[in-house]
Short mmCIF file of C-alpha atoms and ligand atoms in Angstrom, two decimals:
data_model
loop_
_atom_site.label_atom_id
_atom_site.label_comp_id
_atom_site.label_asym_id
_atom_site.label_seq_id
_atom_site.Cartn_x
_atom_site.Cartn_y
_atom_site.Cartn_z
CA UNK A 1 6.17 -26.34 -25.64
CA UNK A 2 2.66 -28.17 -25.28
CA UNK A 3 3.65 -30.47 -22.67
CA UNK A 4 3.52 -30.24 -18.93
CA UNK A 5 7.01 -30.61 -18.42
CA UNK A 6 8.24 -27.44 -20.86
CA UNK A 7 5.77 -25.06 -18.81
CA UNK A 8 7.03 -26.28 -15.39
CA UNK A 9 10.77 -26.13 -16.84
CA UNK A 10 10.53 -22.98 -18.38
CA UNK A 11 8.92 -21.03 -15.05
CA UNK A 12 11.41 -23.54 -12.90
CA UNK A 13 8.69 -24.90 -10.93
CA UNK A 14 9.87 -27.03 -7.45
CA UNK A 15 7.30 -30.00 -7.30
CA UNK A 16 7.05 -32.50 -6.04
CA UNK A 17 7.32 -30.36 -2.80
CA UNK A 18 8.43 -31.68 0.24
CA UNK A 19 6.96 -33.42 3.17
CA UNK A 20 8.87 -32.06 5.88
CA UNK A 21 8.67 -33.38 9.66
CA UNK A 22 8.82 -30.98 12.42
CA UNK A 23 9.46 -31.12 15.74
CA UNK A 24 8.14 -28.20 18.11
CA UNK A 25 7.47 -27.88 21.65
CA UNK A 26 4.03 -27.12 21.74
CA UNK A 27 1.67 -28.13 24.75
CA UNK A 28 0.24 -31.68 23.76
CA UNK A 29 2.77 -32.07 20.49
CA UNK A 30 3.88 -34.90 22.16
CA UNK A 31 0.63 -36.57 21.49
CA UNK A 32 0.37 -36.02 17.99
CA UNK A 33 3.39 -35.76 14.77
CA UNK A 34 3.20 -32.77 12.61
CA UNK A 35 4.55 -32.33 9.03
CA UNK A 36 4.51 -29.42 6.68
CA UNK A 37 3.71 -29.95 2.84
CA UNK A 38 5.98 -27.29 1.80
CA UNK A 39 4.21 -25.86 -1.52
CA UNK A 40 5.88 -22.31 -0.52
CA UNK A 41 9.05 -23.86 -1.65
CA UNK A 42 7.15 -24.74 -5.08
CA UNK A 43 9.20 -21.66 -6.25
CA UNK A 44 10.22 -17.78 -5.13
CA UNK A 45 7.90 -15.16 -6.86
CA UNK A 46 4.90 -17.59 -7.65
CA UNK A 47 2.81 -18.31 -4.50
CA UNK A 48 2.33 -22.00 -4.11
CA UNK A 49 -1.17 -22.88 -4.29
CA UNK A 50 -1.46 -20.30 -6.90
CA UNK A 51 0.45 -22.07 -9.05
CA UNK A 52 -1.77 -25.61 -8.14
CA UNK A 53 -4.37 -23.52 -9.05
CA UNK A 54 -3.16 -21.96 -12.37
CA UNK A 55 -1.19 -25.14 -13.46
CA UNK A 56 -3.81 -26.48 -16.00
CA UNK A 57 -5.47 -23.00 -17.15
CA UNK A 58 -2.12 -21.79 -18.02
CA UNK A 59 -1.41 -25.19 -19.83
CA UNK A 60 -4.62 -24.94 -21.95
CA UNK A 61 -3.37 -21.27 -22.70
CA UNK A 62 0.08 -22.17 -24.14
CA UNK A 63 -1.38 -24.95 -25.89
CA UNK A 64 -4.00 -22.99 -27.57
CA UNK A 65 -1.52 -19.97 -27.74
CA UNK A 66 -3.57 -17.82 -26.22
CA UNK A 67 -1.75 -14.51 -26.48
CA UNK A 68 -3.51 -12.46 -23.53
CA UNK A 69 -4.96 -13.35 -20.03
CA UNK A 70 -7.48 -10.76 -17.93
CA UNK A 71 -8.31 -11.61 -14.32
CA UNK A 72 -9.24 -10.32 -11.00
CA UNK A 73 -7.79 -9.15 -7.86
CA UNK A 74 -7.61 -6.84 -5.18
CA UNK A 75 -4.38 -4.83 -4.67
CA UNK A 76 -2.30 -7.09 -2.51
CA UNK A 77 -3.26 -10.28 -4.57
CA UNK A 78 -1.28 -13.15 -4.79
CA UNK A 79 -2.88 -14.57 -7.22
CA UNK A 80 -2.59 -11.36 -9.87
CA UNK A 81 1.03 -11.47 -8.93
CA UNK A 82 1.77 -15.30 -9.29
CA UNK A 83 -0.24 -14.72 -12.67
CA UNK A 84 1.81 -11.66 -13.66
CA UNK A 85 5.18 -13.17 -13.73
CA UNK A 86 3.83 -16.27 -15.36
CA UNK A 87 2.38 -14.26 -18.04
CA UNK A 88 5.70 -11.99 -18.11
CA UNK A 89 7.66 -15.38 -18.74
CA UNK A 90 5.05 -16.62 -21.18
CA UNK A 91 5.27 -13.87 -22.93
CA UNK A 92 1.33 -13.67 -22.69
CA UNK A 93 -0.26 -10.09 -22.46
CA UNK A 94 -2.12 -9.67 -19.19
CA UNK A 95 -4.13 -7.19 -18.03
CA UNK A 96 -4.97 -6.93 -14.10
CA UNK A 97 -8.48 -5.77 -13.39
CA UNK A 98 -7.86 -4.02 -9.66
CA UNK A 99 -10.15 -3.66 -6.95
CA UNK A 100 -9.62 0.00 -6.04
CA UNK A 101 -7.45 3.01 -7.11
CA UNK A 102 -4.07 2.29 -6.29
CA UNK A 103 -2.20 4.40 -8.94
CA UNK A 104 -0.75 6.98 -5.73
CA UNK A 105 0.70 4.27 -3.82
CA UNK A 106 0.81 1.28 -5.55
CA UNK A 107 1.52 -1.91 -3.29
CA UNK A 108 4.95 -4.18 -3.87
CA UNK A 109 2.48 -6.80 -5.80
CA UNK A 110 1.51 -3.83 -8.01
CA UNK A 111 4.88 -2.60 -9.04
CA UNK A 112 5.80 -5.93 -9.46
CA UNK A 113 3.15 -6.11 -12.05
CA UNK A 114 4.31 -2.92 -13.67
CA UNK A 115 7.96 -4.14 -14.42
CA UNK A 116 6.25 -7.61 -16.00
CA UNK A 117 4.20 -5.23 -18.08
CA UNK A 118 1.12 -5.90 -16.82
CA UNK A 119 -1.47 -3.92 -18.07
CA UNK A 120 -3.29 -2.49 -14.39
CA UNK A 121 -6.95 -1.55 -14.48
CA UNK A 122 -8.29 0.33 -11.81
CA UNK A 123 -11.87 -0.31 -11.47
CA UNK A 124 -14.41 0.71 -8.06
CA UNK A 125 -15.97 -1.14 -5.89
CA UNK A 126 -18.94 -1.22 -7.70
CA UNK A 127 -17.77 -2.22 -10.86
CA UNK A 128 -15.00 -4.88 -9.03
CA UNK A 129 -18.58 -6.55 -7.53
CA UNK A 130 -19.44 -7.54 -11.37
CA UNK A 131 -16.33 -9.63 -11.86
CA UNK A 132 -18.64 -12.56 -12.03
CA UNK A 133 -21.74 -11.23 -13.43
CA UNK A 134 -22.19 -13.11 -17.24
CA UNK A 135 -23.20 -9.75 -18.78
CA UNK A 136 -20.15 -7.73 -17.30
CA UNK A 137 -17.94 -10.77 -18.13
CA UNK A 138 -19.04 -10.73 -22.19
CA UNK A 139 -18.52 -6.98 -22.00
CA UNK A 140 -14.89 -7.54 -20.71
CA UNK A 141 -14.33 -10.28 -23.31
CA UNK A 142 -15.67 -7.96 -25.94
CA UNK A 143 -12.93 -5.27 -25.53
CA UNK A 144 -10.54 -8.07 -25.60
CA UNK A 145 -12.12 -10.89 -28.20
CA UNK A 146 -8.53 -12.81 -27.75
CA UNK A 147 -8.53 -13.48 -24.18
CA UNK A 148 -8.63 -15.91 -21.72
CA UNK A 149 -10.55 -14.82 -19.06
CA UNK A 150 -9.62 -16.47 -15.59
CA UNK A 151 -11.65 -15.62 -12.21
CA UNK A 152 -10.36 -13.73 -8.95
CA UNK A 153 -7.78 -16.03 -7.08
CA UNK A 154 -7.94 -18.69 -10.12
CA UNK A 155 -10.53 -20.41 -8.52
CA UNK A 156 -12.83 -22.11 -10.94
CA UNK A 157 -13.35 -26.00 -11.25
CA UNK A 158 -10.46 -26.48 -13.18
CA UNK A 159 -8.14 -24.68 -10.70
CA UNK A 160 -8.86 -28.21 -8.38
CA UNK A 161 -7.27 -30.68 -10.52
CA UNK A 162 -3.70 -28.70 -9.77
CA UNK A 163 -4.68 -28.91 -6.12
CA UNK A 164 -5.38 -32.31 -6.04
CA UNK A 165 -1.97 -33.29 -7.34
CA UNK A 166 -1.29 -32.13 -3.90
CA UNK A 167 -2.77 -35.40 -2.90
CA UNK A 168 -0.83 -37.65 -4.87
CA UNK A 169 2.38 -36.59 -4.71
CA UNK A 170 1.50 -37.72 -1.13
CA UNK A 171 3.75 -40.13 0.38
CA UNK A 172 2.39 -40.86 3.75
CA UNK A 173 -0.75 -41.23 4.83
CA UNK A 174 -2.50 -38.74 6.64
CA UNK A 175 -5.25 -38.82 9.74
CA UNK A 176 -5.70 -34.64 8.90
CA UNK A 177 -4.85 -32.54 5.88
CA UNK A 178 -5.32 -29.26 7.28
CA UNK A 179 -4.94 -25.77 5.36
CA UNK A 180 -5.92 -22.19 5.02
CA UNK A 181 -9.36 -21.18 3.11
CA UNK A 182 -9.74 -18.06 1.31
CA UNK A 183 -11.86 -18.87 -1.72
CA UNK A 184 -12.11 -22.27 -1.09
CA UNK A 185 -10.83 -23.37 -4.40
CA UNK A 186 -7.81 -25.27 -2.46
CA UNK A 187 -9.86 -26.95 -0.06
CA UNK A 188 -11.97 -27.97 -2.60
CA UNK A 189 -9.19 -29.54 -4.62
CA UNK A 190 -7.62 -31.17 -1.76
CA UNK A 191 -11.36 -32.73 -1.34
CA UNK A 192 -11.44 -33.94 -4.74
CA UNK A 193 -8.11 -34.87 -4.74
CA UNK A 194 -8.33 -36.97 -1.87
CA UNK A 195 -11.46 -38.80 -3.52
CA UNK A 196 -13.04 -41.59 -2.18
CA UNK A 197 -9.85 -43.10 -1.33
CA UNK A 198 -10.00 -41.98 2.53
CA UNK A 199 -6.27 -43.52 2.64
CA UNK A 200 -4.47 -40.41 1.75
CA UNK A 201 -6.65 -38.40 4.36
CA UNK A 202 -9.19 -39.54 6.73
CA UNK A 203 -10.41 -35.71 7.32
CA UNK A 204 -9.35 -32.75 5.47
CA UNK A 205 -9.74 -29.48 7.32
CA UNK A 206 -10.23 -25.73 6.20
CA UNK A 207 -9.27 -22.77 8.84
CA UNK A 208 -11.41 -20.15 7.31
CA UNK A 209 -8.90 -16.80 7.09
CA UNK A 210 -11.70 -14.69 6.73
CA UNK A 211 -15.13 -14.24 8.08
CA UNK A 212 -17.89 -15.62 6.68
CA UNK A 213 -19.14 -19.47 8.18
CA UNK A 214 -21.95 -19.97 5.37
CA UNK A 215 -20.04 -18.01 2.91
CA UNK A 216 -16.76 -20.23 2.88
CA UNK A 217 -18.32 -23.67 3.19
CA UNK A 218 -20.97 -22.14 0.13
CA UNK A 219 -18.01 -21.68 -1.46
CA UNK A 220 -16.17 -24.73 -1.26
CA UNK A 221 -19.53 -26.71 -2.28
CA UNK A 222 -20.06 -24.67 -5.09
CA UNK A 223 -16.65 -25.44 -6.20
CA UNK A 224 -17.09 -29.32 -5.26
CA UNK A 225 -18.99 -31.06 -8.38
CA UNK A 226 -21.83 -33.22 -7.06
CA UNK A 227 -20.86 -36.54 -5.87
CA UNK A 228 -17.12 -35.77 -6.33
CA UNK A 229 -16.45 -37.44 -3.16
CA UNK A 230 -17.18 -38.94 -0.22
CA UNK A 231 -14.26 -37.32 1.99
CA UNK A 232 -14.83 -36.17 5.51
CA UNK A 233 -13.86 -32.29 5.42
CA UNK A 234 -15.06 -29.29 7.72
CA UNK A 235 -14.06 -25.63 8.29
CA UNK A 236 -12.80 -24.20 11.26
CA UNK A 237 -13.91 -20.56 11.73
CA UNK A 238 -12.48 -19.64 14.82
CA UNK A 239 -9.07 -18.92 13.55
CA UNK A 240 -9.44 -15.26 11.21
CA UNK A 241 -8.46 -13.01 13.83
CA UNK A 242 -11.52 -10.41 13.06
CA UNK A 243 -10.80 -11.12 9.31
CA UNK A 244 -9.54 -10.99 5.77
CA UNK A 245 -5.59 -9.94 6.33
CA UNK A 246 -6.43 -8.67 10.05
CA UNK A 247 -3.65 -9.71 11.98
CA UNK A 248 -2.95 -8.87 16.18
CA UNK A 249 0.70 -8.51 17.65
CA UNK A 250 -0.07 -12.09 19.11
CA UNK A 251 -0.23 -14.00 15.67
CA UNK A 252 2.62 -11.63 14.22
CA UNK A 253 4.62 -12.84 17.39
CA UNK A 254 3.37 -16.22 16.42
CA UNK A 255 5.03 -16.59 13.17
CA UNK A 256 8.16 -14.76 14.30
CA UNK A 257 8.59 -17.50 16.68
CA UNK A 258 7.44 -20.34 14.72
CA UNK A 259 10.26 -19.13 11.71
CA UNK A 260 13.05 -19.70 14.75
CA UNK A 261 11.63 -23.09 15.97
CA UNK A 262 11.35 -24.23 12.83
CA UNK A 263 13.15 -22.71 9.94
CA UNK A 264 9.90 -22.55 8.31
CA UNK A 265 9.09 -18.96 7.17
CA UNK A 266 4.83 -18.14 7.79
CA UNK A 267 2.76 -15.15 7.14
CA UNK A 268 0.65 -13.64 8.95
CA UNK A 269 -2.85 -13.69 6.03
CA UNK A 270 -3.02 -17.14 5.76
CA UNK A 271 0.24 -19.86 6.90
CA UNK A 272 0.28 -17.64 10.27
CA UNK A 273 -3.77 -18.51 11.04
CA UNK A 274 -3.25 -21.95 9.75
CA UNK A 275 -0.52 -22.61 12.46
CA UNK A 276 -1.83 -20.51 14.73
CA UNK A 277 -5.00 -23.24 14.78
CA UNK A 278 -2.93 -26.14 14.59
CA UNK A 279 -1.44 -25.37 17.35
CA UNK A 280 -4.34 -24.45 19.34
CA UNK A 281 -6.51 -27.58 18.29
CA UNK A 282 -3.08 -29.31 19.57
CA UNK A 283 -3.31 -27.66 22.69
CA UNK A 284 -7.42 -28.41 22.91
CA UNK A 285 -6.53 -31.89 22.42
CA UNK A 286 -8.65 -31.75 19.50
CA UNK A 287 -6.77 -34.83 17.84
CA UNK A 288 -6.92 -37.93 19.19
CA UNK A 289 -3.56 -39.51 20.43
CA UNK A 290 -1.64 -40.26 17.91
CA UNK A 291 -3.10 -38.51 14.99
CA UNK A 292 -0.75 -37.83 11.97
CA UNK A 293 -1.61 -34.10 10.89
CA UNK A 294 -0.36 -32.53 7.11
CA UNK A 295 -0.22 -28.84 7.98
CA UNK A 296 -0.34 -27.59 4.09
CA UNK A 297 1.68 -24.09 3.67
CA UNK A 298 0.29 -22.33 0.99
CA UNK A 299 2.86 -19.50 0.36
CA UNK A 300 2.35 -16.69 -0.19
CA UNK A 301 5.58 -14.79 1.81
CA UNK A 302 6.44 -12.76 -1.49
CA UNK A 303 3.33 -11.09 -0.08
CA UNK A 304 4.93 -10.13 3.16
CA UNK A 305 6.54 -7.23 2.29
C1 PLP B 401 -4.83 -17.34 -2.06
C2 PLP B 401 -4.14 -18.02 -0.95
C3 PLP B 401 -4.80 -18.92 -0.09
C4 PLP B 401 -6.28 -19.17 -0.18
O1 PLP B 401 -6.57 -20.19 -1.09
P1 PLP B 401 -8.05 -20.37 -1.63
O2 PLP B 401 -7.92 -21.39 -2.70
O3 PLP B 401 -8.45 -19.03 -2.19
O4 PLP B 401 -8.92 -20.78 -0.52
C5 PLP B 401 -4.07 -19.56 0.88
N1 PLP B 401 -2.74 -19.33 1.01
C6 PLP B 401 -2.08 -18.46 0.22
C7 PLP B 401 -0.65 -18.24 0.46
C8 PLP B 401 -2.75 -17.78 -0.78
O5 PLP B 401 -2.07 -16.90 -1.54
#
């Protein structure tokens, strides 16, 4: 089971996903066409770009038979979760290193975790700020010598190559790739992805779900390696509705409405904001006439429980 194909059979993975046109009655849609890259169909429990993102680490870990995993989250995590049940089917060891004390109430993602066997560490705030510090990182590996260590979210360089398959399964072009930026990590691989081949996407745009203007786009170019590409890209930051996983009745009205228009299921942390702003830029007549957008859904509904 070394090959790519065996570890995308064996967790039943759904890609290429599909490039779906929709048709809404927005003001100004009429001016512009919108489709939906559907990674949230890429498969049930494991969120979509999560899996783009944790394609190639966990393909290095089966082929080096790496027999446990550690990473990083907070306590609703997708990415802990979508790394869980991979593990679980792997039959890889992981141990969850939590931001917080959840043991009294546990979220959905955390009992999840429990019935895959996950081993849960509950660390504070404190010590969850050192989940990048080099010292605190050879300390972890030490009490576990075996592991493979990957970062909160799965974001490290190697997470983009998975996203920028995203890009070439591709087959229109695109005037805007537009998605939701937590990390960055996804952006970033969409970036690299798209190269400097400008015919998959002439601009690729981040709506920042949290707040942070400097933070994000320090992100993303810390991600980026230098010269990677010459692709036009930006972040939107007017879209995060006072935050990380702050939400208002308006945006959870939003997606309630946008599920019966379109059959497409969105959440309100991150698909919810991304629509939300494509739908406002729409409105703002942001695009020119014309303009072929690539809204990219992300998943992450397990996580809207
Ligand atoms: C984690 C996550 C994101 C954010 O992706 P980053 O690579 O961290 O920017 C977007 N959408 C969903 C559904 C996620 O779970």
């Amino acid at each position: 089971m070394s090959d790519n194909t065996s570890l995308t059979d064996v967790l039943h993975i759904q890609t290429p996903t599909p490039e779906q046109r929709v048709s809404i009655n927005w003001p100004g849609s009429e001016n512009i066409q919108l489709t939906v890259k559907r990674d949230d169909l890429i498969h049930p429990i494991i969120s979509g770009n999560k899996w783009r993102k944790l394609k190639h680490a966990l393909y290095l870990a089966q082929q080096q038979n790496v027999s446990q995993i550690v990473s990083f989250g907070g306590g609703f995590s997708n990415h802990l979760h979508a790394l869980g049940y991979c593990c679980h089917q792997l039959n890889i060891d992981f141990t969850a290193i939590v931001r917080g004390d959840y043991s009294k109430s546990p979220s959905p993602m955390l009992q999840d975790l429990a019935l895959w066997q996950t081993n849960i560490q509950y660390v504070n705030k404190i010590t969850y700020q050192q989940r990048t510090n080099p010292d605190y990182l050879h300390a972890v590996q030490q009490q576990s010598p075996q592991a493979l260590i990957i970062p909160e979210g799965g974001s490290q360089q190697q997470a983009l190559l998975g996203v920028a398959n995203i890009i070439q399964e591709l087959n229109s072009t695109y005037d805007y790739v537009i998605a939701p930026v937590a990390s960055g990590a996804t952006l970033a691989g969409l970036i690299q992805g798209n190269g400097d081949d400008t015919s998959a996407a002439k601009q690729i745009i981040g709506i920042g779900v949290l707040k942070g203007k400097d933070y994000l786009t320090g992100l993303v170019n810390n991600l980026l390696p230098t010269e990677c590409s010459t692709t036009s890209w930006k972040i939107n930051h007017d879209y995060h509705f006072g935050g990380y996983a702050k939400s208002s009745p308006e945006l959870k009205q939003f997606c309630l409405d946008f599920y019966q228009q379109t059959a497409i299921p969105i959440e309100p942390v991150y698909s919810g904001k991304l629509f939300y702003a494509v739908r406002d830029l729409i409105a703002k007549q942001y695009f020119e006439k014309g303009s072929r957008i690539l809204a990219l859904h992300t998943g992450g509904l397990q996580g809207d429980r």
